[in-house]
Short mmCIF file of C-alpha atoms and ligand atoms in Angstrom, two decimals:
data_model
loop_
_atom_site.label_atom_id
_atom_site.label_comp_id
_atom_site.label_asym_id
_atom_site.label_seq_id
_atom_site.Cartn_x
_atom_site.Cartn_y
_atom_site.Cartn_z
CA UNK L 1 -5.08 57.05 39.66
CA UNK L 2 -6.49 55.94 43.01
CA UNK L 3 -4.58 57.37 45.99
CA UNK L 4 -4.82 53.97 47.69
CA UNK L 5 -2.78 52.38 44.89
CA UNK L 6 0.01 54.91 45.41
CA UNK L 7 0.01 54.10 49.11
CA UNK L 8 -0.02 50.40 48.29
CA UNK L 9 2.97 50.90 45.95
CA UNK L 10 4.75 52.86 48.65
CA UNK L 11 4.06 50.11 51.19
CA UNK L 12 5.57 47.58 48.81
CA UNK L 13 8.67 49.74 48.36
CA UNK L 14 8.91 50.46 52.11
CA UNK L 15 9.37 46.77 52.85
CA UNK L 16 12.00 46.07 50.24
CA UNK L 17 15.75 46.43 49.96
CA UNK L 18 16.43 45.45 46.37
CA UNK L 19 14.77 47.47 43.62
CA UNK L 20 15.35 47.42 39.87
CA UNK L 21 14.05 50.51 38.08
CA UNK L 22 13.55 50.09 34.30
CA UNK L 23 12.88 53.31 32.39
CA UNK L 24 11.85 54.03 28.83
CA UNK L 25 11.24 57.10 26.73
CA UNK L 26 8.31 58.18 28.91
CA UNK L 27 10.63 59.12 31.80
CA UNK L 28 12.09 61.82 29.53
CA UNK L 29 8.71 62.95 28.14
CA UNK L 30 8.41 65.76 30.70
CA UNK L 31 11.86 66.93 29.61
CA UNK L 32 10.31 67.37 26.13
CA UNK L 33 12.20 64.45 24.61
CA UNK L 34 9.64 62.99 22.15
CA UNK L 35 8.52 59.45 22.89
CA UNK L 36 8.39 56.87 20.11
CA UNK L 37 4.87 55.61 20.82
CA UNK L 38 1.93 56.54 23.04
CA UNK L 39 -1.48 58.00 22.32
CA UNK L 40 -1.81 55.52 19.47
CA UNK L 41 0.89 57.26 17.39
CA UNK L 42 4.38 56.15 16.31
CA UNK L 43 7.23 58.62 15.68
CA UNK L 44 7.80 59.41 12.01
CA UNK L 45 10.60 61.63 10.60
CA UNK L 46 10.91 62.69 6.94
CA UNK L 47 8.02 60.33 6.27
CA UNK L 48 9.87 57.29 7.68
CA UNK L 49 8.89 55.39 10.85
CA UNK L 50 11.64 55.64 13.49
CA UNK L 51 12.09 51.87 13.57
CA UNK L 52 13.21 52.08 9.91
CA UNK L 53 15.61 54.99 10.57
CA UNK L 54 17.05 53.41 13.74
CA UNK L 55 17.85 50.07 12.16
CA UNK L 56 20.94 48.01 11.32
CA UNK L 57 19.66 47.84 7.77
CA UNK L 58 19.62 51.68 7.41
CA UNK L 59 23.23 51.86 8.67
CA UNK L 60 24.12 49.59 5.73
CA UNK L 61 21.82 51.28 3.23
CA UNK L 62 22.24 54.98 4.03
CA UNK L 63 24.67 55.88 6.83
CA UNK L 64 24.56 59.63 6.02
CA UNK L 65 20.76 59.59 6.56
CA UNK L 66 21.24 57.76 9.88
CA UNK L 67 23.61 60.57 10.90
CA UNK L 68 21.08 63.21 9.83
CA UNK L 69 18.42 61.43 11.93
CA UNK L 70 20.70 61.22 14.98
CA UNK L 71 21.94 64.83 14.54
CA UNK L 72 18.28 65.88 14.56
CA UNK L 73 17.67 63.83 17.74
CA UNK L 74 20.82 65.18 19.40
CA UNK L 75 19.70 68.72 18.56
CA UNK L 76 16.36 68.10 20.30
CA UNK L 77 17.94 66.39 23.32
CA UNK L 78 20.66 69.07 23.70
CA UNK L 79 17.89 71.54 24.64
CA UNK L 80 16.36 69.20 27.25
CA UNK L 81 17.01 69.08 30.97
CA UNK L 82 16.46 66.18 33.37
CA UNK L 83 12.97 66.38 34.92
CA UNK L 84 11.59 65.61 38.40
CA UNK L 85 11.47 61.89 37.55
CA UNK L 86 15.18 61.70 36.75
CA UNK L 87 15.99 63.74 39.87
CA UNK L 88 13.77 61.59 42.12
CA UNK L 89 15.61 58.44 41.00
CA UNK L 90 19.05 60.06 41.41
CA UNK L 91 18.12 61.37 44.89
CA UNK L 92 16.82 57.97 45.94
CA UNK L 93 20.03 56.34 44.71
CA UNK L 94 22.15 58.86 46.65
CA UNK L 95 20.01 58.59 49.80
CA UNK L 96 20.86 54.92 50.18
CA UNK L 97 17.18 54.26 50.92
CA UNK L 98 17.49 50.88 49.30
CA UNK L 99 20.38 48.50 49.95
CA UNK L 100 20.45 47.70 46.26
CA UNK L 101 18.98 50.03 43.66
CA UNK L 102 19.71 49.15 40.03
CA UNK L 103 18.78 51.63 37.30
CA UNK L 104 18.33 50.19 33.81
CA UNK L 105 17.30 52.46 30.96
CA UNK L 106 16.30 51.94 27.34
CA UNK L 107 16.95 55.62 26.71
CA UNK L 108 20.03 56.96 24.94
CA UNK L 109 19.54 60.62 25.98
CA UNK L 110 21.89 60.53 28.96
CA UNK L 111 19.41 62.43 31.18
CA UNK L 112 19.66 59.97 34.10
CA UNK L 113 23.42 60.60 34.29
CA UNK L 114 22.90 64.36 33.96
CA UNK L 115 20.48 64.19 36.92
CA UNK L 116 23.26 62.59 38.99
CA UNK L 117 22.43 58.88 38.71
CA UNK L 118 25.49 56.64 38.62
CA UNK L 119 26.08 53.10 37.35
CA UNK L 120 23.21 53.53 34.88
CA UNK L 121 22.79 50.37 32.78
CA UNK L 122 22.19 51.89 29.35
CA UNK L 123 20.82 48.95 27.35
CA UNK L 124 20.62 50.81 24.05
CA UNK L 125 23.79 52.91 24.20
CA UNK L 126 24.47 56.64 24.28
CA UNK L 127 23.47 59.17 21.63
CA UNK L 128 26.47 61.34 22.61
CA UNK L 129 28.94 58.68 21.46
CA UNK L 130 29.99 57.31 18.07
CA UNK L 131 31.65 53.97 17.32
CA UNK L 132 33.97 53.08 14.45
CA UNK L 133 32.56 50.42 12.11
CA UNK L 134 36.09 49.17 11.49
CA UNK L 135 38.10 49.19 14.72
CA UNK L 136 35.12 49.58 17.15
CA UNK L 137 36.80 52.58 18.88
CA UNK L 138 34.22 54.71 20.72
CA UNK L 139 34.41 58.51 20.52
CA UNK L 140 32.50 61.24 22.38
CA UNK L 141 30.28 62.97 19.81
CA UNK L 142 29.48 66.47 20.98
CA UNK L 143 29.69 68.53 17.77
CA UNK L 144 26.26 69.35 16.39
CA UNK L 145 25.74 68.60 13.51
CA UNK L 146 28.52 66.10 12.91
CA UNK L 147 31.37 67.85 11.09
CA UNK L 148 30.85 65.47 8.20
CA UNK L 149 28.32 62.72 7.59
CA UNK L 150 29.37 60.05 8.23
CA UNK L 151 32.25 61.10 10.48
CA UNK L 152 35.57 59.31 9.89
CA UNK L 153 37.59 57.41 12.50
CA UNK L 154 40.78 59.26 13.51
CA UNK L 155 42.40 55.89 14.10
CA UNK L 156 41.69 53.73 11.09
CA UNK L 157 39.85 56.00 8.67
CA UNK L 158 36.68 53.88 8.53
CA UNK L 159 33.27 55.46 9.02
CA UNK L 160 31.75 56.09 12.46
CA UNK L 161 28.17 55.21 13.37
CA UNK L 162 26.12 56.26 16.42
CA UNK L 163 27.09 54.18 19.47
CA UNK L 164 23.50 53.07 20.03
CA UNK L 165 21.74 49.71 19.60
CA UNK L 166 19.55 49.82 16.52
CA UNK L 167 16.66 47.52 15.66
CA UNK L 168 18.09 44.22 14.51
CA UNK L 169 21.30 44.68 16.54
CA UNK L 170 22.50 42.87 19.65
CA UNK L 171 22.50 44.73 22.94
CA UNK L 172 25.84 45.14 24.77
CA UNK L 173 26.29 41.68 26.29
CA UNK L 174 27.82 42.65 29.65
CA UNK L 175 25.23 45.37 30.29
CA UNK L 176 22.37 43.03 29.37
CA UNK L 177 23.73 40.17 31.49
CA UNK L 178 24.05 42.49 34.51
CA UNK L 179 20.50 43.78 33.99
CA UNK L 180 19.12 40.21 33.89
CA UNK L 181 21.15 39.23 36.96
CA UNK L 182 19.72 42.18 38.91
CA UNK L 183 16.20 41.39 37.63
CA UNK L 184 16.55 37.86 39.01
CA UNK L 185 17.56 39.11 42.45
CA UNK L 186 15.35 42.18 42.96
CA UNK L 187 12.25 42.24 45.20
CA UNK L 188 10.50 45.02 43.27
CA UNK L 189 10.74 45.90 39.58
CA UNK L 190 9.60 49.52 39.08
CA UNK L 191 8.81 50.02 35.36
CA UNK L 192 8.52 53.66 34.36
CA UNK L 193 7.52 55.21 31.01
CA UNK L 194 7.86 52.29 28.66
CA UNK L 195 5.36 50.73 26.27
CA UNK L 196 7.07 47.40 27.12
CA UNK L 197 7.13 46.42 23.45
CA UNK L 198 10.86 46.41 22.69
CA UNK L 199 12.80 43.23 23.39
CA UNK L 200 14.93 42.01 25.05
CA UNK L 201 14.48 45.00 27.48
CA UNK L 202 10.78 44.17 27.92
CA UNK L 203 11.77 40.74 29.26
CA UNK L 204 13.30 42.20 32.42
CA UNK L 205 10.03 42.62 34.39
CA UNK L 206 8.96 39.12 33.34
CA UNK L 207 12.26 37.68 34.60
CA UNK L 208 11.93 39.63 37.85
CA UNK L 209 8.37 38.44 38.42
CA UNK L 210 9.29 34.83 37.67
CA UNK L 211 11.95 35.15 40.38
CA UNK L 212 9.35 36.37 42.87
CA UNK L 213 9.53 40.16 42.51
CA UNK L 214 6.55 42.46 42.52
CA UNK L 215 5.99 44.68 39.47
CA UNK L 216 4.97 48.32 39.92
CA UNK L 217 4.35 50.29 36.73
CA UNK L 218 4.07 54.06 36.18
CA UNK L 219 2.48 55.12 32.88
CA UNK L 220 -0.33 57.51 31.85
CA UNK L 221 -1.61 54.69 29.60
CA UNK L 222 -2.06 50.93 29.95
CA UNK L 223 0.79 49.03 28.28
CA UNK L 224 1.72 45.49 27.24
CA UNK L 225 2.94 45.00 30.83
CA UNK L 226 -0.12 46.36 32.68
CA UNK L 227 -2.08 43.10 33.01
CA UNK L 228 1.00 41.42 34.51
CA UNK L 229 1.84 44.27 36.93
CA UNK L 230 0.95 43.97 40.65
CA UNK L 231 0.19 47.71 40.66
CA UNK L 232 -0.06 49.98 37.60
CA UNK L 233 -0.17 53.67 38.55
CA UNK L 234 -1.89 55.76 35.88
CA UNK L 235 0.07 58.99 35.83
CA UNK L 236 3.18 60.87 34.79
CA UNK L 237 6.65 59.88 35.95
CA UNK L 238 7.54 63.46 36.93
CA UNK L 239 4.52 63.61 39.24
CA UNK L 240 4.39 60.10 40.69
CA UNK L 241 8.06 59.16 41.15
CA UNK L 242 8.84 62.00 43.60
CA UNK L 243 5.82 60.90 45.68
CA UNK L 244 6.69 57.23 45.42
CA UNK L 245 10.41 57.49 46.18
CA UNK L 246 10.50 60.46 48.56
CA UNK L 247 12.23 59.52 51.80
CA UNK L 248 9.77 61.36 54.05
CA UNK L 249 6.89 59.77 52.19
CA UNK L 250 6.82 56.93 54.67
CA UNK L 251 3.79 58.60 56.28
CA UNK L 252 0.35 57.60 55.07
CA UNK L 253 -0.94 59.48 52.02
CA UNK L 254 -3.55 61.97 53.26
C1 LIG O 1 17.43 42.40 18.89
C2 LIG O 1 18.04 53.02 20.35
C3 LIG O 1 18.25 40.43 18.06
C4 LIG O 1 17.86 53.58 18.98
C5 LIG O 1 16.24 51.39 20.56
C6 LIG O 1 12.59 42.23 13.24
C7 LIG O 1 13.94 42.36 12.91
C8 LIG O 1 14.90 42.49 13.90
C9 LIG O 1 14.53 42.51 15.22
C10 LIG O 1 13.21 42.41 15.53
C11 LIG O 1 12.23 42.25 14.56
N1 LIG O 1 11.02 42.17 15.19
C12 LIG O 1 11.20 42.26 16.53
C13 LIG O 1 12.52 42.39 16.73
C14 LIG O 1 13.14 42.58 17.98
C15 LIG O 1 13.23 44.10 18.19
C16 LIG O 1 11.94 44.53 18.84
O1 LIG O 1 11.77 44.26 20.01
N2 LIG O 1 11.05 45.17 18.07
C17 LIG O 1 9.78 45.58 18.65
C18 LIG O 1 9.36 46.92 18.09
C19 LIG O 1 8.77 44.49 18.36
N3 LIG O 1 14.34 44.30 19.05
C20 LIG O 1 15.54 44.52 18.53
O2 LIG O 1 15.78 44.65 17.35
C21 LIG O 1 16.66 44.54 19.54
N4 LIG O 1 17.69 43.69 19.11
O3 LIG O 1 16.40 41.85 19.09
O4 LIG O 1 18.48 41.78 18.37
C22 LIG O 1 19.45 39.93 17.41
C23 LIG O 1 19.83 38.64 17.70
C24 LIG O 1 20.94 38.13 17.10
C25 LIG O 1 21.67 38.93 16.20
C26 LIG O 1 21.28 40.21 15.92
C27 LIG O 1 20.16 40.74 16.52
C28 LIG O 1 17.21 45.96 19.65
C29 LIG O 1 16.16 46.87 20.26
C30 LIG O 1 16.79 48.22 20.57
C31 LIG O 1 16.42 49.21 19.51
N5 LIG O 1 16.91 50.52 19.90
N6 LIG O 1 16.76 52.58 20.89
C32 LIG O 1 17.09 54.87 18.99
O5 LIG O 1 16.75 55.37 20.08
O6 LIG O 1 16.87 55.40 17.89
S1 LIG O 1 14.70 50.98 21.12
C33 LIG O 1 13.71 52.36 21.19
O7 LIG O 1 12.48 51.89 21.69
C34 LIG O 1 14.09 53.41 22.19
O8 LIG O 1 15.25 53.11 22.91
C35 LIG O 1 12.91 53.37 23.15
O9 LIG O 1 13.24 53.77 24.42
C36 LIG O 1 12.68 51.96 23.08
C37 LIG O 1 11.56 51.33 23.75
O10 LIG O 1 10.48 52.14 23.65
P1 LIG O 1 9.97 52.84 24.99
O11 LIG O 1 11.13 53.30 25.80
O12 LIG O 1 9.01 51.92 25.62
O13 LIG O 1 9.30 54.12 24.38
P2 LIG O 1 7.88 54.23 23.73
O14 LIG O 1 7.84 55.53 23.01
O15 LIG O 1 7.55 52.96 23.02
O16 LIG O 1 6.88 54.30 24.98
C38 LIG O 1 6.90 55.45 25.80
C39 LIG O 1 5.94 55.18 26.94
O17 LIG O 1 5.99 56.29 27.85
C40 LIG O 1 4.49 55.04 26.51
O18 LIG O 1 3.94 53.89 27.12
C41 LIG O 1 3.80 56.30 27.05
O19 LIG O 1 2.48 56.04 27.48
C42 LIG O 1 4.68 56.59 28.24
N7 LIG O 1 4.70 57.99 28.68
C43 LIG O 1 4.46 59.12 27.94
N8 LIG O 1 4.58 60.22 28.74
C44 LIG O 1 4.93 59.76 29.99
C45 LIG O 1 5.00 58.35 29.95
N9 LIG O 1 5.29 57.61 31.03
C46 LIG O 1 5.53 58.27 32.18
N10 LIG O 1 5.48 59.61 32.30
C47 LIG O 1 5.19 60.38 31.22
N11 LIG O 1 5.14 61.74 31.36
ZN1 LIG O 2 38.49 53.02 13.39
#
């Protein structure tokens, strides 16, 4: 990555008040949460591509297997800590550096909240929650593995499913509407650690740019967004975000 681009990105951020940060699985990569894609591979578990396991159709076809898949994921995530990227975003939010900083994530691992970020717009839900298929009640889901698969609703007796948005399912309407509203009013859309392939989340930078915002991307690899980005910083979130968002980083990069 060319140092000048980092300085350019910092100059863009220095002169803005309204930033929308969109994160994907790559922001948790340095916490050892496996990404879904990247390096030309796609996550497979028990011989099945993740998009098949994390799908509305699999909830209908084999809910116990969906619970096994999410218990496996929760087991991996339970051992992970927020990394420097999560902390840099949380610190920036707390510092009040920007009049309006909106954090939107595609991740379900909860690491932004554990790093201290608040008002996180979690587009795809929360792996630590379950939702009843019958009465829609949401429960915290901390026991690992689930006591029984699928767990049963204490209220109505129907089965619970992970409270996450699976492929083929609608995103939570209020969260999505708020994310689009903020995308339309931000001056900079900072896109970190996402292959920008999953919709409707991947529309957010496009909406921001159409409304006049600049797009800054952080990713070790080029993505579907790169050609559209004003600046695309080739590097890791845990290394670049602290430099990009640090308060005292207003000085020129040496
Ligand atoms: C919807 C929760 C419509 C679950 C996720 C056919 C049938 C049905 C729908 C579709 C279809 N074809 C297309 C669609 C639409 C589909 C879609 O977009 N598919 C894509 C694959 C083409 N979208 C949907 O289904 C959405 N719903 O459209 O509903 C509808 C309308 C009416 C009625 C009903 C329905 C729902 C999408 C949400 C799915 N759920 N997550 C789970 O986690 O198991 S999405 C899943 O992908 C994860 O959340 C993940 O975060 C997300 C996006 O991926 P990324 O975050 O970008 O992660 P990825 O691994 O891809 O990339 C990581 C990046 O990090 C890489 O670029 C890598 O280079 C980079 N990186 C690596 N290390 C680092 C790094 N970056 C920085 N630093 C590092 N150190
Ligand atoms: Zn119920």
